[in-house]
Coordinates of C-alpha atoms in Angstrom, one line a residue:
Chain A
M1 CA 1.7 -23.5 -35.6
D2 CA 4.6 -22.8 -33.2
L3 CA 4.0 -24.9 -30.0
N4 CA 6.1 -22.5 -28.0
F5 CA 3.5 -19.8 -28.5
L6 CA -0.1 -19.9 -27.1
D7 CA -2.9 -19.6 -29.6
F8 CA -3.5 -15.9 -28.9
E9 CA 0.3 -15.3 -29.4
Q10 CA 0.3 -16.9 -32.9
P11 CA 0.0 -13.6 -34.8
I12 CA 3.1 -12.5 -32.9
A13 CA 4.8 -15.8 -33.7
E14 CA 4.2 -15.4 -37.4
L15 CA 5.7 -11.9 -37.5
E16 CA 8.7 -13.0 -35.5
A17 CA 9.2 -15.9 -37.9
K18 CA 9.2 -13.5 -40.8
I19 CA 11.7 -11.2 -39.1
D20 CA 13.9 -14.2 -38.4
A21 CA 13.7 -15.3 -42.1
L22 CA 14.5 -11.8 -43.3
K23 CA 17.5 -11.6 -40.9
H24 CA 18.9 -14.7 -42.6
V25 CA 18.4 -13.3 -46.1
G26 CA 19.7 -10.0 -44.8
S27 CA 23.2 -11.2 -44.6
D28 CA 23.5 -10.4 -48.3
S29 CA 23.5 -6.9 -47.0
Q30 CA 20.8 -5.1 -49.0
L31 CA 19.9 -1.8 -47.5
N32 CA 16.2 -1.9 -47.7
I33 CA 16.0 -5.3 -45.9
H34 CA 17.4 -3.6 -42.8
E35 CA 14.6 -1.1 -42.9
E36 CA 12.1 -3.8 -43.6
I37 CA 13.2 -5.7 -40.5
Q38 CA 12.9 -2.6 -38.3
Q39 CA 9.5 -1.9 -39.7
L40 CA 8.4 -5.5 -38.9
E41 CA 9.8 -5.3 -35.4
R42 CA 7.9 -2.1 -34.7
K43 CA 4.8 -3.8 -36.1
S44 CA 5.4 -6.9 -33.9
E45 CA 5.8 -4.7 -30.8
A46 CA 2.6 -2.8 -31.5
L47 CA 0.8 -6.1 -32.1
T48 CA 2.1 -7.5 -28.8
Q49 CA 1.1 -4.4 -27.0
K50 CA -2.3 -4.6 -28.5
I51 CA -2.8 -8.3 -27.6
F52 CA -1.4 -7.9 -24.1
S53 CA -3.3 -4.8 -23.2
N54 CA -6.5 -6.7 -23.2
L55 CA -5.9 -10.2 -21.9
S56 CA -8.8 -12.2 -20.5
D57 CA -8.4 -14.0 -17.2
W58 CA -8.2 -17.3 -19.0
Q59 CA -5.4 -16.0 -21.3
I60 CA -3.5 -14.9 -18.2
S61 CA -4.0 -18.3 -16.7
Q62 CA -2.5 -19.8 -19.9
L63 CA 0.4 -17.4 -19.7
S64 CA 1.1 -18.4 -16.1
R65 CA 1.9 -21.9 -17.3
H66 CA 3.5 -20.9 -20.6
P67 CA 5.9 -23.6 -21.7
Q68 CA 8.6 -21.0 -22.1
R69 CA 8.0 -19.2 -18.8
P70 CA 11.0 -18.7 -16.5
Y71 CA 11.0 -21.2 -13.6
T72 CA 12.5 -20.8 -10.1
L73 CA 16.1 -21.8 -11.1
D74 CA 16.0 -19.4 -14.0
Y75 CA 15.3 -16.6 -11.6
I76 CA 17.7 -17.8 -9.0
S77 CA 20.6 -17.8 -11.4
R78 CA 19.8 -14.3 -12.6
I79 CA 19.0 -12.7 -9.2
F80 CA 21.3 -14.2 -6.6
T81 CA 25.0 -15.0 -6.2
D82 CA 26.6 -17.9 -4.5
F83 CA 23.5 -20.1 -4.6
K84 CA 24.1 -23.3 -2.9
E85 CA 21.3 -25.8 -3.3
L86 CA 20.5 -27.9 -0.3
H87 CA 18.8 -31.2 -0.6
G88 CA 16.5 -33.6 1.2
D89 CA 14.1 -33.7 4.1
R90 CA 16.4 -35.8 6.3
A91 CA 13.6 -38.4 6.6
F92 CA 12.7 -39.8 3.3
A93 CA 14.0 -38.3 0.1
D94 CA 14.9 -35.2 -1.9
D95 CA 11.9 -34.0 -3.8
K96 CA 13.0 -32.4 -7.1
A97 CA 9.8 -30.5 -7.4
I98 CA 11.0 -28.1 -4.8
V99 CA 14.4 -26.5 -4.8
G100 CA 16.0 -24.5 -2.1
G101 CA 19.2 -23.3 -0.7
I102 CA 21.3 -20.4 0.7
A103 CA 22.4 -17.5 -1.5
R104 CA 23.2 -13.8 -1.5
L105 CA 21.0 -11.0 -2.7
D106 CA 23.1 -8.0 -3.3
G107 CA 25.5 -9.4 -0.7
Q108 CA 22.8 -10.1 1.9
S109 CA 22.5 -13.8 3.1
V110 CA 19.1 -15.2 2.2
M111 CA 17.3 -18.6 2.0
V112 CA 15.5 -19.2 -1.3
I113 CA 12.9 -21.9 -1.8
G114 CA 10.7 -22.5 -4.8
Q115 CA 8.7 -25.1 -6.8
Q116 CA 10.6 -26.2 -9.9
K117 CA 9.1 -27.3 -13.2
G118 CA 11.0 -28.9 -16.0
R119 CA 11.2 -27.8 -19.6
E120 CA 12.0 -30.9 -21.6
T121 CA 10.0 -34.1 -21.2
K122 CA 12.6 -35.9 -19.1
E123 CA 13.2 -32.9 -16.9
K124 CA 9.4 -32.4 -16.5
I125 CA 9.1 -35.9 -15.2
R126 CA 12.1 -35.6 -12.9
R127 CA 10.5 -32.4 -11.5
N128 CA 7.1 -34.1 -11.4
F129 CA 5.6 -31.1 -13.3
G130 CA 6.3 -28.9 -10.3
M131 CA 3.9 -30.9 -8.0
P132 CA 5.7 -31.5 -4.7
R133 CA 5.3 -34.6 -2.5
P134 CA 5.3 -34.4 1.3
E135 CA 9.1 -34.7 1.4
G136 CA 9.3 -31.5 -0.7
Y137 CA 7.3 -29.5 1.8
R138 CA 9.3 -31.0 4.6
K139 CA 12.6 -30.1 2.9
A140 CA 11.2 -26.5 2.5
L141 CA 10.3 -26.4 6.2
R142 CA 13.7 -27.7 7.2
L143 CA 15.3 -24.9 5.2
M144 CA 13.0 -22.3 6.7
K145 CA 13.8 -23.4 10.2
M146 CA 17.5 -23.2 9.3
A147 CA 17.0 -19.7 8.0
E148 CA 15.4 -18.7 11.2
R149 CA 18.3 -20.1 13.2
F150 CA 20.8 -18.1 11.2
K151 CA 18.6 -15.0 11.0
M152 CA 18.3 -15.0 7.2
P153 CA 15.2 -13.7 5.3
I154 CA 13.3 -16.3 3.4
L155 CA 12.2 -15.7 -0.2
T156 CA 9.8 -18.3 -1.7
F157 CA 8.9 -18.7 -5.3
I158 CA 5.5 -20.2 -6.0
D159 CA 4.9 -22.1 -9.3
T160 CA 2.9 -25.3 -9.1
P161 CA -0.3 -26.8 -10.4
G162 CA -0.8 -28.1 -6.9
A163 CA 0.5 -30.6 -4.4
Y164 CA 1.0 -34.1 -6.0
P165 CA -2.2 -36.1 -5.9
G166 CA -0.7 -39.6 -5.7
I167 CA -0.9 -42.7 -3.7
D168 CA 2.6 -42.4 -2.2
A169 CA 2.0 -38.7 -1.4
E170 CA -1.1 -39.6 0.6
E171 CA 0.7 -42.5 2.4
R172 CA 3.4 -40.1 3.6
G173 CA 0.9 -37.5 4.8
Q174 CA 0.5 -34.8 2.1
S175 CA -2.2 -33.1 4.2
E176 CA 0.0 -33.0 7.3
A177 CA 3.0 -31.8 5.4
I178 CA 1.1 -28.8 4.0
A179 CA -0.7 -28.1 7.3
R180 CA 2.6 -28.2 9.2
N181 CA 4.2 -25.6 6.9
L182 CA 1.2 -23.2 7.4
F183 CA 1.5 -23.7 11.1
E184 CA 5.3 -23.2 11.3
M185 CA 5.5 -20.4 8.7
S186 CA 3.0 -18.3 10.7
K187 CA 5.6 -18.3 13.6
L188 CA 8.9 -17.6 11.8
S189 CA 10.8 -14.7 13.3
V190 CA 12.6 -13.8 10.1
P191 CA 11.1 -11.8 7.1
V192 CA 9.3 -14.0 4.6
V193 CA 8.5 -12.7 1.1
C194 CA 6.4 -15.0 -1.1
T195 CA 6.2 -14.4 -4.9
V196 CA 4.0 -16.2 -7.3
I197 CA 6.1 -16.5 -10.5
G198 CA 3.8 -18.8 -12.4
E199 CA 0.9 -21.0 -11.3
G200 CA -0.3 -20.5 -7.7
G201 CA -2.1 -23.8 -7.4
S202 CA -4.1 -24.1 -4.2
G203 CA -2.8 -25.7 -1.0
G204 CA 0.3 -26.9 -2.7
A205 CA 1.2 -23.3 -3.4
L206 CA 0.1 -21.9 0.0
A207 CA 2.4 -24.5 1.7
I208 CA 5.3 -22.2 0.9
G209 CA 3.2 -19.1 0.7
V210 CA 2.6 -17.8 4.3
G211 CA 4.6 -14.7 4.7
D212 CA 4.8 -11.0 5.5
K213 CA 4.4 -10.0 1.9
T214 CA 2.7 -11.8 -1.0
L215 CA 3.8 -10.6 -4.5
M216 CA 2.7 -11.7 -7.9
L217 CA 4.3 -11.3 -11.3
Q218 CA 2.0 -9.6 -13.7
Y219 CA 0.9 -12.6 -15.7
T220 CA 0.5 -15.2 -12.9
T221 CA -2.5 -16.7 -11.1
Y222 CA -3.2 -17.7 -7.6
S223 CA -6.3 -19.8 -6.9
V224 CA -8.0 -22.2 -4.6
I225 CA -8.5 -24.6 -7.5
S226 CA -7.4 -24.7 -11.2
P227 CA -10.0 -23.2 -13.6
E228 CA -10.3 -26.6 -15.2
G229 CA -10.9 -28.4 -11.9
C230 CA -13.4 -25.8 -10.8
A231 CA -15.2 -26.0 -14.2
S232 CA -15.4 -29.8 -14.1
I233 CA -16.9 -29.7 -10.6
L234 CA -19.2 -26.7 -10.7
W235 CA -20.0 -26.5 -14.4
K236 CA -19.7 -30.3 -15.0
S237 CA -17.4 -29.5 -17.9
A238 CA -13.7 -28.7 -18.1
E239 CA -14.6 -26.7 -21.3
K240 CA -15.9 -24.0 -19.1
A241 CA -12.5 -23.2 -17.7
S242 CA -12.5 -19.7 -19.1
E243 CA -15.7 -18.9 -17.3
A244 CA -14.4 -20.5 -14.1
A245 CA -11.2 -18.5 -14.4
K246 CA -13.2 -15.3 -14.5
A247 CA -15.5 -16.3 -11.6
L248 CA -12.6 -17.3 -9.4
G249 CA -10.8 -14.0 -9.8
I250 CA -7.3 -15.5 -10.1
T251 CA -5.3 -12.7 -11.6
A252 CA -2.9 -10.4 -9.9
T253 CA -5.0 -7.3 -10.4
R254 CA -8.1 -8.9 -9.1
L255 CA -6.4 -10.3 -6.1
Q256 CA -4.8 -6.9 -5.3
D257 CA -8.2 -5.3 -5.5
L258 CA -9.5 -7.8 -3.1
G259 CA -6.7 -7.1 -0.7
L260 CA -5.3 -10.6 -0.8
I261 CA -1.8 -9.7 -2.3
D262 CA 0.5 -6.8 -1.7
D263 CA 2.1 -6.0 -5.0
I264 CA 2.2 -6.7 -8.7
I265 CA 5.6 -7.0 -10.3
P266 CA 5.5 -5.8 -13.9
E267 CA 6.7 -8.2 -16.6
P268 CA 8.4 -7.2 -19.9
L269 CA 6.2 -6.7 -23.0
G270 CA 4.8 -10.0 -24.1
G271 CA 5.4 -11.7 -20.7
A272 CA 8.4 -12.9 -18.7
H273 CA 9.2 -15.6 -21.3
R274 CA 9.9 -13.0 -24.0
N275 CA 12.7 -11.5 -21.9
M276 CA 13.9 -13.5 -18.9
D277 CA 16.6 -11.1 -17.9
A278 CA 14.3 -8.1 -17.8
A279 CA 11.7 -10.2 -15.8
A280 CA 14.4 -11.2 -13.4
S281 CA 15.6 -7.7 -12.9
S282 CA 12.0 -6.5 -12.3
L283 CA 11.6 -9.3 -9.7
K284 CA 14.9 -8.6 -8.0
Q285 CA 13.9 -4.9 -7.6
A286 CA 10.6 -5.9 -6.0
L287 CA 12.4 -8.4 -3.6
V288 CA 15.0 -5.9 -2.5
K289 CA 12.2 -3.3 -1.9
S290 CA 10.1 -5.7 0.1
L291 CA 13.1 -6.8 2.3
N292 CA 14.0 -3.2 2.9
E293 CA 10.5 -2.4 4.1
L294 CA 10.4 -5.5 6.3
A295 CA 13.8 -4.8 7.8
N296 CA 12.3 -2.0 10.0
I297 CA 10.1 -4.5 11.9
P298 CA 11.7 -5.9 15.1
D299 CA 12.1 -9.7 14.9
A300 CA 10.0 -10.1 18.1
Q301 CA 7.0 -8.5 16.4
R302 CA 7.2 -10.3 13.1
A303 CA 5.1 -13.3 13.8
D304 CA 2.4 -11.3 15.5
K305 CA 2.1 -8.9 12.6
R306 CA 1.9 -11.8 10.2
H307 CA -0.8 -13.4 12.3
E308 CA -2.8 -10.2 12.4
R309 CA -2.6 -10.0 8.6
L310 CA -3.9 -13.5 8.2
M311 CA -6.7 -12.9 10.6
Q312 CA -8.0 -10.1 8.4
Y313 CA -8.6 -12.4 5.4
G314 CA -12.3 -13.1 5.1
N315 CA -15.8 -11.7 4.4
F316 CA -18.8 -12.2 6.7
V317 CA -21.5 -10.4 8.6
E318 CA -22.7 -10.6 12.1
Chain B
M1 CA -35.9 -57.0 0.2
S2 CA -36.3 -57.2 3.9
W3 CA -39.1 -59.0 5.6
L4 CA -40.6 -55.6 6.5
E5 CA -40.7 -54.4 2.9
K6 CA -42.4 -57.7 2.0
I7 CA -45.3 -57.3 4.4
I8 CA -46.0 -53.6 4.0
P9 CA -47.4 -52.4 0.6
S10 CA -44.8 -50.2 -1.0
K11 CA -47.1 -47.2 -1.4
V12 CA -48.0 -47.1 2.2
Q13 CA -44.5 -47.7 3.3
W14 CA -42.5 -45.1 1.4
G15 CA -45.0 -43.0 -0.4
G16 CA -43.1 -43.5 -3.6
E17 CA -40.1 -41.5 -2.3
R18 CA -36.7 -42.7 -1.5
R19 CA -36.4 -43.5 2.2
R20 CA -33.2 -41.5 2.8
S21 CA -34.9 -38.3 1.8
V22 CA -37.4 -38.8 4.7
P23 CA -35.2 -38.4 7.8
E24 CA -38.2 -38.2 10.1
G25 CA -39.3 -41.7 9.2
I26 CA -39.6 -44.4 11.8
W27 CA -37.3 -46.7 9.8
T28 CA -34.0 -46.1 8.2
K29 CA -31.7 -48.2 6.1
C30 CA -28.0 -48.6 6.8
P31 CA -26.1 -47.4 3.7
S32 CA -23.4 -49.8 4.5
C33 CA -25.0 -53.2 5.3
G34 CA -28.5 -52.4 4.1
S35 CA -30.2 -53.5 7.3
T36 CA -33.5 -51.8 8.1
L37 CA -33.1 -50.0 11.4
Y38 CA -35.5 -48.6 13.9
R39 CA -34.7 -44.9 14.0
E40 CA -35.1 -44.5 17.7
E41 CA -32.7 -47.3 18.4
L42 CA -30.3 -45.9 15.9
E43 CA -30.4 -42.5 17.6
R44 CA -29.8 -44.1 21.0
N45 CA -26.7 -45.7 19.4
S46 CA -25.4 -42.3 18.2
D47 CA -26.3 -43.0 14.6
V48 CA -24.0 -46.0 14.5
C49 CA -25.5 -49.0 12.8
P50 CA -26.1 -51.6 15.5
K51 CA -25.7 -54.4 12.9
C52 CA -22.5 -53.5 11.2
D53 CA -21.0 -50.6 13.2
H54 CA -21.1 -48.2 10.3
H55 CA -20.7 -44.7 11.5
M56 CA -23.3 -42.6 9.7
R57 CA -22.7 -38.9 9.0
I58 CA -24.4 -36.7 11.5
G59 CA -25.1 -33.0 11.7
A60 CA -23.1 -30.4 13.6
R61 CA -25.7 -29.7 16.3
R62 CA -26.3 -33.4 17.0
R63 CA -22.5 -34.0 17.1
L64 CA -21.9 -31.4 19.8
D65 CA -25.1 -32.5 21.6
I66 CA -23.8 -36.0 22.1
F67 CA -20.3 -34.8 22.9
L68 CA -20.7 -31.9 25.4
D69 CA -22.2 -32.0 28.9
A70 CA -25.8 -30.9 28.8
E71 CA -25.3 -28.0 31.1
G72 CA -23.5 -24.7 30.5
R73 CA -23.3 -24.7 26.7
E74 CA -22.8 -21.4 24.9
E75 CA -22.7 -21.0 21.2
I76 CA -19.9 -19.0 19.8
A77 CA -20.5 -16.5 16.9
A78 CA -24.0 -17.8 16.4
T79 CA -25.1 -15.0 14.2
M80 CA -22.1 -15.0 11.8
K81 CA -23.1 -15.3 8.2
P82 CA -21.4 -15.7 4.8
V83 CA -21.1 -12.9 2.3
D84 CA -20.8 -13.3 -1.5
R85 CA -18.0 -10.8 -2.1
L86 CA -17.1 -12.2 -5.5
K87 CA -20.7 -12.4 -6.8
F88 CA -19.8 -15.9 -7.7
K89 CA -22.0 -17.7 -10.2
D90 CA -21.6 -21.1 -11.8
S91 CA -24.7 -23.1 -12.8
K92 CA -26.2 -21.5 -9.7
K93 CA -25.5 -18.3 -7.8
Y94 CA -23.4 -18.7 -4.7
A95 CA -26.0 -16.5 -2.9
D96 CA -28.7 -19.0 -3.8
R97 CA -26.7 -22.0 -2.8
M98 CA -26.1 -20.3 0.5
V99 CA -29.7 -19.7 1.2
A100 CA -30.7 -23.2 0.1
S101 CA -28.1 -24.7 2.5
Q102 CA -29.3 -22.4 5.3
K103 CA -32.9 -23.5 4.8
A104 CA -31.9 -27.2 4.5
T105 CA -29.7 -27.3 7.6
G106 CA -31.0 -24.5 9.8
E107 CA -27.4 -23.3 10.2
N108 CA -25.8 -20.1 8.9
D109 CA -22.7 -21.8 7.6
A110 CA -20.8 -25.1 7.7
L111 CA -19.3 -24.8 11.2
L112 CA -20.9 -24.7 14.7
A113 CA -18.9 -23.6 17.7
M114 CA -19.7 -24.0 21.3
S115 CA -18.0 -23.5 24.7
G116 CA -19.1 -25.9 27.4
S117 CA -17.7 -28.8 29.3
L118 CA -16.8 -32.4 28.9
K119 CA -17.5 -34.4 32.0
G120 CA -16.9 -31.3 34.0
L121 CA -13.7 -30.3 32.2
P122 CA -14.1 -26.9 30.4
V123 CA -13.7 -27.3 26.6
V124 CA -14.5 -25.4 23.4
A125 CA -15.8 -27.7 20.7
V126 CA -16.5 -27.1 17.0
A127 CA -18.2 -29.4 14.5
F128 CA -18.8 -29.3 10.8
E129 CA -22.2 -29.4 9.2
F130 CA -21.5 -31.5 6.1
K131 CA -24.9 -30.8 4.6
F132 CA -24.0 -27.2 4.3
M133 CA -22.3 -27.1 0.9
G134 CA -20.4 -30.3 1.7
G135 CA -18.9 -28.8 4.9
S136 CA -16.8 -26.6 2.7
M137 CA -14.5 -24.0 4.4
G138 CA -15.1 -20.4 3.4
S139 CA -14.5 -17.2 5.4
V140 CA -17.2 -18.0 8.1
V141 CA -15.8 -21.5 8.8
G142 CA -12.2 -20.0 9.1
E143 CA -13.3 -17.1 11.2
K144 CA -15.5 -19.1 13.5
F145 CA -12.7 -21.7 14.0
C146 CA -10.4 -18.8 15.0
R147 CA -12.9 -17.3 17.4
A148 CA -13.4 -20.7 19.0
A149 CA -9.7 -21.0 19.5
E150 CA -9.5 -17.5 21.0
V151 CA -12.3 -18.4 23.4
A152 CA -10.3 -21.5 24.4
M153 CA -7.2 -19.4 24.9
E154 CA -9.2 -16.9 27.1
K155 CA -10.5 -19.7 29.2
G156 CA -7.3 -21.6 29.2
C157 CA -9.1 -24.7 28.0
P158 CA -8.7 -27.3 25.2
L159 CA -10.2 -27.1 21.7
V160 CA -11.8 -30.1 20.1
C161 CA -12.8 -30.1 16.4
F162 CA -15.0 -32.6 14.6
S163 CA -14.2 -32.3 10.9
A164 CA -16.4 -33.4 8.0
S165 CA -15.6 -31.4 4.9
G166 CA -14.9 -31.7 1.2
G167 CA -12.3 -29.0 1.5
A168 CA -12.1 -25.3 0.7
R169 CA -15.2 -23.6 -0.7
M170 CA -14.6 -22.8 -4.3
Q171 CA -17.3 -20.0 -4.4
E172 CA -15.1 -17.9 -2.1
A173 CA -12.0 -18.6 -4.2
L174 CA -8.7 -17.4 -2.7
F175 CA -10.5 -16.2 0.5
S176 CA -11.2 -19.8 1.2
L177 CA -7.6 -20.8 0.6
M178 CA -6.4 -18.1 3.0
Q179 CA -8.6 -19.7 5.8
M180 CA -6.1 -22.6 5.8
A181 CA -3.3 -20.2 6.7
K182 CA -5.5 -18.3 9.2
T183 CA -6.7 -21.3 11.1
S184 CA -3.2 -22.9 11.2
S185 CA -1.8 -19.6 12.5
V186 CA -4.3 -19.5 15.4
L187 CA -3.4 -23.1 16.3
A188 CA 0.3 -22.1 16.4
R189 CA -0.7 -19.5 19.0
M190 CA -2.7 -22.0 21.0
S191 CA 0.2 -24.5 20.9
D192 CA 2.6 -21.8 22.3
R193 CA 0.3 -21.4 25.3
G194 CA 0.4 -25.1 26.0
L195 CA -3.3 -25.7 25.3
P196 CA -4.3 -29.0 23.7
F197 CA -6.0 -29.1 20.3
I198 CA -7.7 -32.4 19.5
S199 CA -8.7 -33.0 15.9
V200 CA -11.4 -35.6 15.4
L201 CA -11.5 -36.7 11.7
T202 CA -14.9 -38.0 10.6
D203 CA -16.2 -39.1 7.3
P204 CA -15.1 -37.3 5.1
T205 CA -12.2 -34.9 5.8
M206 CA -10.5 -33.9 2.6
G207 CA -8.6 -31.1 0.8
G208 CA -8.1 -27.7 2.4
V209 CA -9.6 -28.8 5.7
S210 CA -7.4 -31.9 6.0
A211 CA -4.4 -29.9 4.8
S212 CA -4.8 -27.3 7.6
F213 CA -6.2 -27.5 11.1
A214 CA -7.6 -31.0 10.8
M215 CA -4.1 -32.5 10.6
L216 CA -2.6 -30.2 13.3
G217 CA -4.0 -31.8 16.4
D218 CA -1.8 -32.5 19.3
L219 CA -3.8 -35.7 18.9
N220 CA -5.4 -36.6 15.6
V221 CA -8.1 -39.2 16.1
A222 CA -10.6 -40.6 13.7
E223 CA -13.9 -42.4 13.7
P224 CA -13.8 -45.9 12.1
N225 CA -13.7 -46.1 8.3
A226 CA -13.8 -42.4 7.7
L227 CA -12.4 -41.1 4.3
I228 CA -9.5 -38.8 5.1
G229 CA -7.0 -37.4 2.7
F230 CA -5.7 -34.5 0.7
A231 CA -6.7 -35.3 -2.9
G232 CA -10.0 -37.1 -3.6
P233 CA -9.7 -40.8 -4.6
R234 CA -11.1 -40.0 -8.1
V235 CA -8.5 -37.3 -8.8
I236 CA -5.7 -39.7 -7.6
E237 CA -7.0 -42.5 -9.8
Q238 CA -7.1 -40.2 -12.8
T239 CA -3.5 -38.9 -12.1
V240 CA -1.8 -42.2 -11.4
R241 CA -4.0 -44.4 -13.6
E242 CA -3.9 -47.2 -11.1
T243 CA -6.5 -48.9 -9.0
L244 CA -6.3 -47.6 -5.5
P245 CA -5.4 -50.1 -2.8
E246 CA -8.2 -51.6 -0.6
G247 CA -9.0 -49.3 2.3
F248 CA -7.0 -46.4 0.8
Q249 CA -7.5 -43.1 2.7
R250 CA -9.6 -44.8 5.4
S251 CA -9.0 -44.2 9.1
E252 CA -7.4 -47.6 9.5
F253 CA -5.0 -46.8 6.5
L254 CA -4.0 -43.5 8.2
L255 CA -3.4 -45.2 11.5
E256 CA -1.2 -47.8 9.8
H257 CA 0.8 -45.0 8.1
G258 CA 1.3 -43.0 11.2
A259 CA -1.0 -40.0 10.4
I260 CA -3.4 -40.4 13.3
D261 CA -3.0 -41.5 16.9
Q262 CA -6.1 -43.5 17.4
I263 CA -9.4 -44.7 16.0
I264 CA -12.2 -44.1 18.4
H265 CA -15.7 -45.5 18.2
R266 CA -18.4 -42.8 18.3
G267 CA -20.0 -44.4 21.4
E268 CA -16.7 -44.1 23.2
M269 CA -15.7 -40.6 22.0
R270 CA -16.9 -38.7 25.1
D271 CA -15.2 -41.0 27.6
E272 CA -12.0 -41.4 25.7
L273 CA -11.5 -37.7 25.0
A274 CA -12.5 -36.8 28.5
T275 CA -9.8 -39.0 29.9
I276 CA -7.2 -37.9 27.3
L277 CA -7.9 -34.2 28.0
S278 CA -7.9 -34.6 31.7
I279 CA -4.5 -36.2 31.5
L280 CA -3.1 -33.5 29.3
M281 CA -4.7 -30.8 31.5
K282 CA -3.6 -32.5 34.6
S283 CA -7.1 -32.4 35.9
N284 CA -9.1 -34.9 37.9
A285 CA -12.4 -33.6 36.7
A286 CA -13.2 -36.4 34.3

C-alpha cells in the first residue's frame, strides 16, 4: 500500500505504479508498449474521474489533509513574485506554523499570510503540524496592520487542524490572540481575501479568516470542530467521524449552499496534490478576480461592508 | 457523613435521589468543601459557599437579578429562538436537545440580555445560561450579544457580559464559528465609539466564547477559581502528554499570566463594577 495515497485512491495508485513500471521497461522502445501506456493512462484518468465524481464528505475531509497536498509556501512560490518572508511577533517569538510576508501578485504589492504545515517528520515538528501558538497569530496581526499602513491588500491561506492546544499556548493567551485578530480584522481598511487551501480547523482557522471574501479550494473543509473531535464528544466514539463530517456540513459545496463562503476554486483532476502547478494557477485566477472585484469599493466603506456581511451569519426566529 | 445526615433517616431526607438534582430542597451541599448548607443562607450569599468561598454556577436570570438595579430592567430580544437549519442529528436530534434545554431552563437559548442600570448608571448586561447546552454559542447567542451591544451604542452606555460557556455549539456547525467573528466585529464598533465593554469570566469560559468576545473586554475580570481557557484541560493533556500544573487555567493563573485585570468576588461584583464603570464613564452616579 502506497502511504502517499489515501485508501480510496489506492486503485489509482496501483494503475499509476503499473504505468511507471511500463515506462521503465519501455526504454527498450517496443512500439506496443507506448500504446499500452497510453491506454493505461486513459484508464487511470477515467478511474480518477469516477472516484472523484462521487466523494463523500469524509473522503473530502481526508483529501483536505492529504500528506501530498500543497501547503501555503507551495502556493506562494507558484503564484507570487518577490516574496519576502517577515518573521516574529516583536514580543515573544517567530511561530513557524504561520508564515507571512510581502510579495507581488502580477506586479501588485500584497501581504500574504498563511498557516504552514511540514511534509517530512522534522519539518512537521518545526511547523508544529500547522497549529499556531499565540505568537503566530500576533505575527499575522502585525503584518496585517502593516499592510493597512501601506495600503496593500491582504491574502490569507487557511490550512490548520486548529490553534495549538498546549500549556505554553494557554499561558501566553491563545484565546486573546485569536479574539484580537477577529476584532482587528473586522476593522481593516484594505481588501482581505481568505482562502481555505486545506483544513479549516475552527477558531485557529478563523483567526486569519475574517475578510471581504472567503474562498475554498474544491477539496477542502471548514468546520467548527474536526469530524473526529465532534464524533468523540457527541457520538462518544471517534470512529463515527464520517457521520460527524456529514452532519457538520464541512465541504465547500455545502458551505456555499448555506451562504457561508463566496466561491469554490476548482482543483485539477484527482485533487491539488496531483498537479500543484495547475492548482496554483486556478487559485491565482480566483485571487486576481476577487481583488479586482474588491478594488471598486472605497476604502472608507470596506470595514462597514465587512461588518454587515458578518452580521448576516446566523439562523433564528423571533 | 455530616451530623445532619446521621440524625435524619436517609429515605426521609433525600427520597433516594441525589441531592443536587433537587434544587428546591432546603439543604444543599457545597461541591467543593462538601459542607451541608442551608439554601436560604446560600442564596443570601449569592450562591457562594459561606464555608469555603466556592463560587457555585448560577443561572443567567439570577445572575442579572443580583447584578442590575431592581428598577427599569428591560429584556432584549426576549422572543428570539434557535433554528435547526442543518437538521443536525447525533445520538439525539438537535431539535430535541433544544426543546429539552428550553424546558429545563425556561430560557429560549443560552444567552439572556437586559438593559437596565447599575447603581443608577445605565448599562446593558448579558449573561450565559450554562444549563442550556453547556452555555454553547450558536446563532442566537451571537445575534443577541450583537443586539445588546447595539442597544448599548444607542444608549451610549457600557456593556457587561457574564460568560459561562463550553464554547461554540457544534450542532450549528460553521454558523457557530461565525458568531465569533460577528460578536468581535460588533465590539470593534463599540470600542470605536469609546464605550466600555467589561467581560466577566465565570466558571467555565472556554473555546469559541473565550476566543472571541470574552477576552475582548476593556477590562477582563473573573470570579475566583473559574476555569478559563481556549482548549479544554483534557485535550491539552492528551496533546502534550504531561500532567497539567496546579491551578492551570484558573482565574488566579490567568491573573498571574496577565490575561485578566482583576479577580472579583461575586459579593463585590456590583460595587466594584459600578465604581469602575463610573470612572470610565466619568459619571458620579455610582
